[in-house]
mmCIF file of C-alpha atoms and ligand atoms in Angstrom:
data_model
loop_
_atom_site.group_PDB
_atom_site.id
_atom_site.type_symbol
_atom_site.label_atom_id
_atom_site.label_comp_id
_atom_site.label_asym_id
_atom_site.label_seq_id
_atom_site.Cartn_x
_atom_site.Cartn_y
_atom_site.Cartn_z
ATOM 1 C CA MET A 24 -5.606 -9.897 -2.223
ATOM 2 C CA ASN A 25 -5.331 -11.943 1.000
ATOM 3 C CA ASP A 26 -7.935 -11.855 3.780
ATOM 4 C CA ARG A 27 -6.044 -9.525 6.075
ATOM 5 C CA MET A 28 -5.416 -7.090 3.240
ATOM 6 C CA SER A 29 -9.112 -7.035 2.364
ATOM 7 C CA ASP A 30 -9.941 -6.431 6.072
ATOM 8 C CA MET A 31 -7.721 -3.353 5.894
ATOM 9 C CA MET A 32 -9.364 -2.266 2.618
ATOM 10 C CA SER A 33 -12.830 -2.566 4.133
ATOM 11 C CA ASP A 34 -11.851 0.125 6.682
ATOM 12 C CA ILE A 35 -11.304 2.560 3.801
ATOM 13 C CA GLU A 36 -14.253 4.720 2.781
ATOM 14 C CA GLU A 37 -12.703 6.144 -0.372
ATOM 15 C CA ILE A 38 -9.382 6.299 -2.196
ATOM 16 C CA LEU A 39 -8.518 9.991 -2.227
ATOM 17 C CA ILE A 40 -5.215 9.799 -4.162
ATOM 18 C CA SER A 41 -4.324 6.734 -6.202
ATOM 19 C CA GLU A 42 -0.899 5.142 -6.311
ATOM 20 C CA GLU A 43 -0.428 6.385 -9.901
ATOM 21 C CA ASP A 44 -1.375 9.986 -9.047
ATOM 22 C CA LEU A 45 0.960 9.938 -6.027
ATOM 23 C CA GLN A 46 3.899 8.689 -8.066
ATOM 24 C CA GLU A 47 3.330 11.146 -10.899
ATOM 25 C CA ARG A 48 3.159 14.153 -8.557
ATOM 26 C CA ILE A 49 6.170 12.955 -6.537
ATOM 27 C CA LYS A 50 8.232 12.670 -9.710
ATOM 28 C CA THR A 51 7.365 16.279 -10.645
ATOM 29 C CA LEU A 52 8.204 17.553 -7.139
ATOM 30 C CA GLY A 53 11.479 15.608 -7.041
ATOM 31 C CA MET A 54 12.619 16.953 -10.406
ATOM 32 C CA GLN A 55 11.741 20.499 -9.329
ATOM 33 C CA ILE A 56 13.719 20.081 -6.100
ATOM 34 C CA ALA A 57 16.710 18.713 -8.036
ATOM 35 C CA ALA A 58 16.692 21.798 -10.263
ATOM 36 C CA ASP A 59 16.316 24.206 -7.315
ATOM 37 C CA TYR A 60 19.176 22.656 -5.289
ATOM 38 C CA GLU A 61 21.640 22.063 -8.126
ATOM 39 C CA GLY A 62 25.153 22.877 -6.844
ATOM 40 C CA LYS A 63 24.035 23.088 -3.206
ATOM 41 C CA ASP A 64 24.889 20.826 -0.272
ATOM 42 C CA LEU A 65 21.435 19.337 0.331
ATOM 43 C CA VAL A 66 20.259 17.268 3.266
ATOM 44 C CA LEU A 67 16.744 15.850 3.353
ATOM 45 C CA VAL A 68 15.287 15.591 6.845
ATOM 46 C CA GLY A 69 12.373 13.158 6.978
ATOM 47 C CA VAL A 70 9.895 13.180 9.821
ATOM 48 C CA LEU A 71 9.343 9.692 11.219
ATOM 49 C CA LYS A 72 7.374 7.648 10.747
ATOM 50 C CA GLY A 73 4.845 9.100 8.332
ATOM 51 C CA ALA A 74 7.325 10.446 5.765
ATOM 52 C CA VAL A 75 9.237 7.190 5.247
ATOM 53 C CA LEU A 76 7.479 6.096 2.046
ATOM 54 C CA PHE A 77 7.423 9.616 0.608
ATOM 55 C CA MET A 78 11.135 10.051 1.410
ATOM 56 C CA ALA A 79 12.077 6.757 -0.241
ATOM 57 C CA ASP A 80 10.159 7.620 -3.414
ATOM 58 C CA ILE A 81 10.970 11.311 -3.822
ATOM 59 C CA MET A 82 14.718 10.972 -3.314
ATOM 60 C CA ARG A 83 14.915 8.768 -6.417
ATOM 61 C CA TYR A 84 13.838 11.776 -8.488
ATOM 62 C CA ILE A 85 16.192 14.252 -6.787
ATOM 63 C CA ASN A 86 19.121 13.290 -8.961
ATOM 64 C CA ILE A 87 21.803 15.497 -7.419
ATOM 65 C CA PRO A 88 24.260 14.584 -4.631
ATOM 66 C CA LEU A 89 22.469 14.664 -1.268
ATOM 67 C CA SER A 90 22.254 12.949 2.077
ATOM 68 C CA PHE A 91 19.211 12.163 4.138
ATOM 69 C CA ASP A 92 18.446 11.810 7.804
ATOM 70 C CA PHE A 93 15.389 11.371 10.024
ATOM 71 C CA MET A 94 13.910 12.993 13.099
ATOM 72 C CA ALA A 95 11.060 11.759 15.243
ATOM 73 C CA MET A 96 8.737 14.022 17.169
ATOM 74 C CA SER A 97 5.778 13.484 19.350
ATOM 75 C CA SER A 98 2.925 15.682 20.370
ATOM 76 C CA TYR A 99 1.507 15.163 23.816
ATOM 77 C CA GLY A 100 -2.026 15.193 22.363
ATOM 78 C CA LYS A 101 -3.924 12.071 21.412
ATOM 79 C CA ASP A 102 -3.533 10.623 17.928
ATOM 80 C CA THR A 103 -6.252 12.505 16.077
ATOM 81 C CA LYS A 104 -6.246 15.524 18.410
ATOM 82 C CA PRO A 105 -3.002 17.490 18.076
ATOM 83 C CA SER A 106 -1.723 19.862 20.742
ATOM 84 C CA GLY A 107 0.940 22.536 20.514
ATOM 85 C CA VAL A 108 3.260 20.759 22.952
ATOM 86 C CA MET A 109 5.995 18.882 21.092
ATOM 87 C CA ARG A 110 9.155 17.011 21.964
ATOM 88 C CA ILE A 111 11.948 15.356 19.990
ATOM 89 C CA LEU A 112 12.090 11.561 20.299
ATOM 90 C CA LYS A 113 14.968 11.092 17.844
ATOM 91 C CA ASP A 114 17.363 13.797 16.736
ATOM 92 C CA LEU A 115 19.504 13.926 13.581
ATOM 93 C CA ASP A 116 22.549 11.661 13.312
ATOM 94 C CA GLU A 117 24.341 14.190 11.116
ATOM 95 C CA ASP A 118 25.528 17.716 11.805
ATOM 96 C CA VAL A 119 23.604 20.001 9.456
ATOM 97 C CA GLU A 120 25.512 23.230 10.099
ATOM 98 C CA SER A 121 26.087 25.259 6.883
ATOM 99 C CA ARG A 122 23.976 22.840 4.854
ATOM 100 C CA HIS A 123 20.747 23.347 2.909
ATOM 101 C CA VAL A 124 18.035 21.529 4.825
ATOM 102 C CA LEU A 125 14.799 20.366 3.200
ATOM 103 C CA ILE A 126 12.205 18.901 5.556
ATOM 104 C CA ILE A 127 10.244 15.980 4.095
ATOM 105 C CA GLU A 128 6.889 15.621 5.861
ATOM 106 C CA ASP A 129 3.810 13.501 5.236
ATOM 107 C CA ILE A 130 1.093 16.010 6.057
ATOM 108 C CA ILE A 131 0.660 19.491 7.464
ATOM 109 C CA ASP A 132 -2.476 19.837 9.496
ATOM 110 C CA THR A 133 -2.559 22.382 12.354
ATOM 111 C CA GLY A 134 1.077 23.314 11.616
ATOM 112 C CA PHE A 135 2.216 22.778 15.219
ATOM 113 C CA SER A 136 4.715 20.014 14.342
ATOM 114 C CA LEU A 137 6.371 21.906 11.511
ATOM 115 C CA SER A 138 6.528 25.240 13.323
ATOM 116 C CA TYR A 139 8.276 23.506 16.222
ATOM 117 C CA LEU A 140 10.623 21.620 13.904
ATOM 118 C CA THR A 141 11.531 24.648 11.776
ATOM 119 C CA ALA A 142 12.328 26.733 14.876
ATOM 120 C CA ASN A 143 14.506 23.915 16.174
ATOM 121 C CA LEU A 144 16.422 23.433 12.898
ATOM 122 C CA ARG A 145 16.862 27.179 12.301
ATOM 123 C CA SER A 146 18.846 27.415 15.544
ATOM 124 C CA ARG A 147 21.574 25.133 14.089
ATOM 125 C CA ASN A 148 23.350 27.645 11.790
ATOM 126 C CA ILE A 149 22.091 26.035 8.622
ATOM 127 C CA ALA A 150 22.448 27.610 5.162
ATOM 128 C CA SER A 151 18.717 27.450 4.350
ATOM 129 C CA LEU A 152 15.510 25.723 5.389
ATOM 130 C CA LYS A 153 12.550 24.736 3.257
ATOM 131 C CA ILE A 154 9.563 22.433 3.678
ATOM 132 C CA CYS A 155 8.281 19.745 1.333
ATOM 133 C CA THR A 156 5.022 18.094 2.364
ATOM 134 C CA LEU A 157 3.110 15.437 0.485
ATOM 135 C CA LEU A 158 -0.268 16.584 1.800
ATOM 136 C CA ASP A 159 -1.689 19.826 3.128
ATOM 137 C CA LYS A 160 -4.965 20.351 4.974
ATOM 138 C CA PRO A 161 -5.129 24.167 4.741
ATOM 139 C CA ASP A 162 -8.527 24.454 6.496
ATOM 140 C CA ARG A 163 -7.053 23.039 9.696
ATOM 141 C CA ARG A 164 -4.143 25.460 10.087
ATOM 142 C CA LYS A 165 -3.694 26.954 13.579
ATOM 143 C CA VAL A 166 -0.198 28.397 13.152
ATOM 144 C CA ASN A 167 1.177 29.875 9.970
ATOM 145 C CA VAL A 168 3.871 27.768 8.272
ATOM 146 C CA LYS A 169 5.365 28.523 4.863
ATOM 147 C CA VAL A 170 5.198 25.408 2.685
ATOM 148 C CA ASP A 171 7.673 25.483 -0.213
ATOM 149 C CA TYR A 172 6.712 22.241 -1.970
ATOM 150 C CA ASN A 173 3.244 20.732 -1.600
ATOM 151 C CA GLY A 174 2.090 17.509 -3.236
ATOM 152 C CA PHE A 175 -1.651 17.808 -2.781
ATOM 153 C CA SER A 176 -4.030 20.053 -0.835
ATOM 154 C CA ILE A 177 -6.777 17.903 0.630
ATOM 155 C CA PRO A 178 -10.052 18.538 2.478
ATOM 156 C CA ASN A 179 -10.398 18.191 6.222
ATOM 157 C CA ARG A 180 -10.767 14.414 6.433
ATOM 158 C CA PHE A 181 -8.717 11.841 8.321
ATOM 159 C CA VAL A 182 -6.533 10.018 5.792
ATOM 160 C CA VAL A 183 -4.309 6.954 6.017
ATOM 161 C CA GLY A 184 -1.940 5.066 3.771
ATOM 162 C CA TYR A 185 1.352 5.793 2.039
ATOM 163 C CA GLY A 186 3.030 6.297 5.436
ATOM 164 C CA LEU A 187 0.101 7.831 7.290
ATOM 165 C CA ASP A 188 -1.409 5.861 10.100
ATOM 166 C CA PHE A 189 -4.244 5.488 12.485
ATOM 167 C CA ALA A 190 -2.957 3.837 15.705
ATOM 168 C CA GLN A 191 0.168 2.745 13.745
ATOM 169 C CA ARG A 192 -1.879 0.833 11.168
ATOM 170 C CA TYR A 193 -2.482 1.346 7.427
ATOM 171 C CA ARG A 194 0.953 2.906 6.731
ATOM 172 C CA ASN A 195 1.681 0.207 4.143
ATOM 173 C CA LEU A 196 -1.256 0.992 1.858
ATOM 174 C CA PRO A 197 0.177 2.285 -1.436
ATOM 175 C CA PHE A 198 -2.481 5.021 -1.836
ATOM 176 C CA ILE A 199 -4.007 7.799 0.309
ATOM 177 C CA GLY A 200 -7.420 6.746 1.572
ATOM 178 C CA VAL A 201 -10.095 8.189 3.807
ATOM 179 C CA LEU A 202 -10.668 6.069 6.885
ATOM 180 C CA LYS A 203 -14.276 5.252 7.755
ATOM 181 C CA PRO A 204 -15.218 7.421 10.744
ATOM 182 C CA GLU A 205 -16.498 4.368 12.661
ATOM 183 C CA VAL A 206 -12.947 2.950 12.597
ATOM 184 C CA TYR A 207 -11.494 5.842 14.590
ATOM 185 C CA GLY A 208 -14.633 6.463 16.580
ATOM 186 C CA GLY A 209 -16.434 9.518 15.316
ATOM 187 C CA THR A 210 -15.625 12.870 13.834
ATOM 188 C CA GLU A 211 -12.241 14.529 13.790
ATOM 189 C CA ALA A 212 -11.535 17.346 16.248
HETATM 190 P P1 LIG B 304 0.187 19.087 12.744
HETATM 191 O O1 LIG B 304 1.203 19.295 13.815
HETATM 192 O O2 LIG B 304 -1.201 19.284 13.258
HETATM 193 O O3 LIG B 304 0.453 19.872 11.473
HETATM 194 O O4 LIG B 304 0.159 17.562 12.430
HETATM 195 C C1 LIG B 304 0.989 16.913 11.617
HETATM 196 C C2 LIG B 304 1.000 15.443 12.010
HETATM 197 O O5 LIG B 304 -0.280 14.966 12.441
HETATM 198 C C3 LIG B 304 1.352 14.654 10.796
HETATM 199 O O6 LIG B 304 2.752 14.518 10.660
HETATM 200 C C4 LIG B 304 0.637 13.343 11.058
HETATM 201 O O7 LIG B 304 1.453 12.501 11.827
HETATM 202 C C5 LIG B 304 -0.571 13.716 11.871
HETATM 203 N N1 LIG B 304 -1.787 13.837 11.026
HETATM 204 C C6 LIG B 304 -2.464 14.959 10.719
HETATM 205 N N2 LIG B 304 -3.524 14.711 9.939
HETATM 206 C C7 LIG B 304 -3.515 13.375 9.721
HETATM 207 C C8 LIG B 304 -4.369 12.483 8.975
HETATM 208 O O8 LIG B 304 -5.355 12.865 8.310
HETATM 209 N N3 LIG B 304 -4.018 11.172 9.000
HETATM 210 C C9 LIG B 304 -2.947 10.693 9.677
HETATM 211 N N4 LIG B 304 -2.119 11.492 10.387
HETATM 212 C C10 LIG B 304 -2.403 12.814 10.419
HETATM 213 MG MG1 LIG B 305 3.906 12.919 11.120
#
């Protein structure tokens, strides 16, 4: 490990989900999705930037014809304090009309992002819409969102790694870790 990598590691309080456990669960989810969408025109819609690593790994296990695309959204709230006000920063490149859309998301927390995104995608005359999230923090939910595929339910702690960031950092860690509270300045909202 180089010095800068060990600096990043020293900001981590605990490894919550190891690289091996992530990959094993993602394989199971991917194979289940492949079976469920067999014969259907599937498009995976990843939410930037957090879902990039999850998207890249899970699609290798969804061994049916598919395409994938990305959207980017932003909440007007500060990084660790979500608000219900959302906007689209990057829309889909592809037309998804009449197709089966599966959202690939890193984490569902309050549910604001996904309830906004599902309402937006449902207005596009798609064949079906489901949600696949790697992580779920059920205790934090403020709006009800139906999750169809969930990797792991986790406690209410601020996590980074495997795509998830704090201030755009730590996304490249291969595991899900809990960030030391002193790194982000106190307790989560
Ligand atoms: P929601 O709209 O509150 O459900 O928030 C979902 C978004 O908040 C995720 O896509 C993440 O970008 C971010 N988020 C929520 N919890 C965490 C966390 O523990 N670590 C990093 N990002 C998080
Ligand atoms: Mg996100």
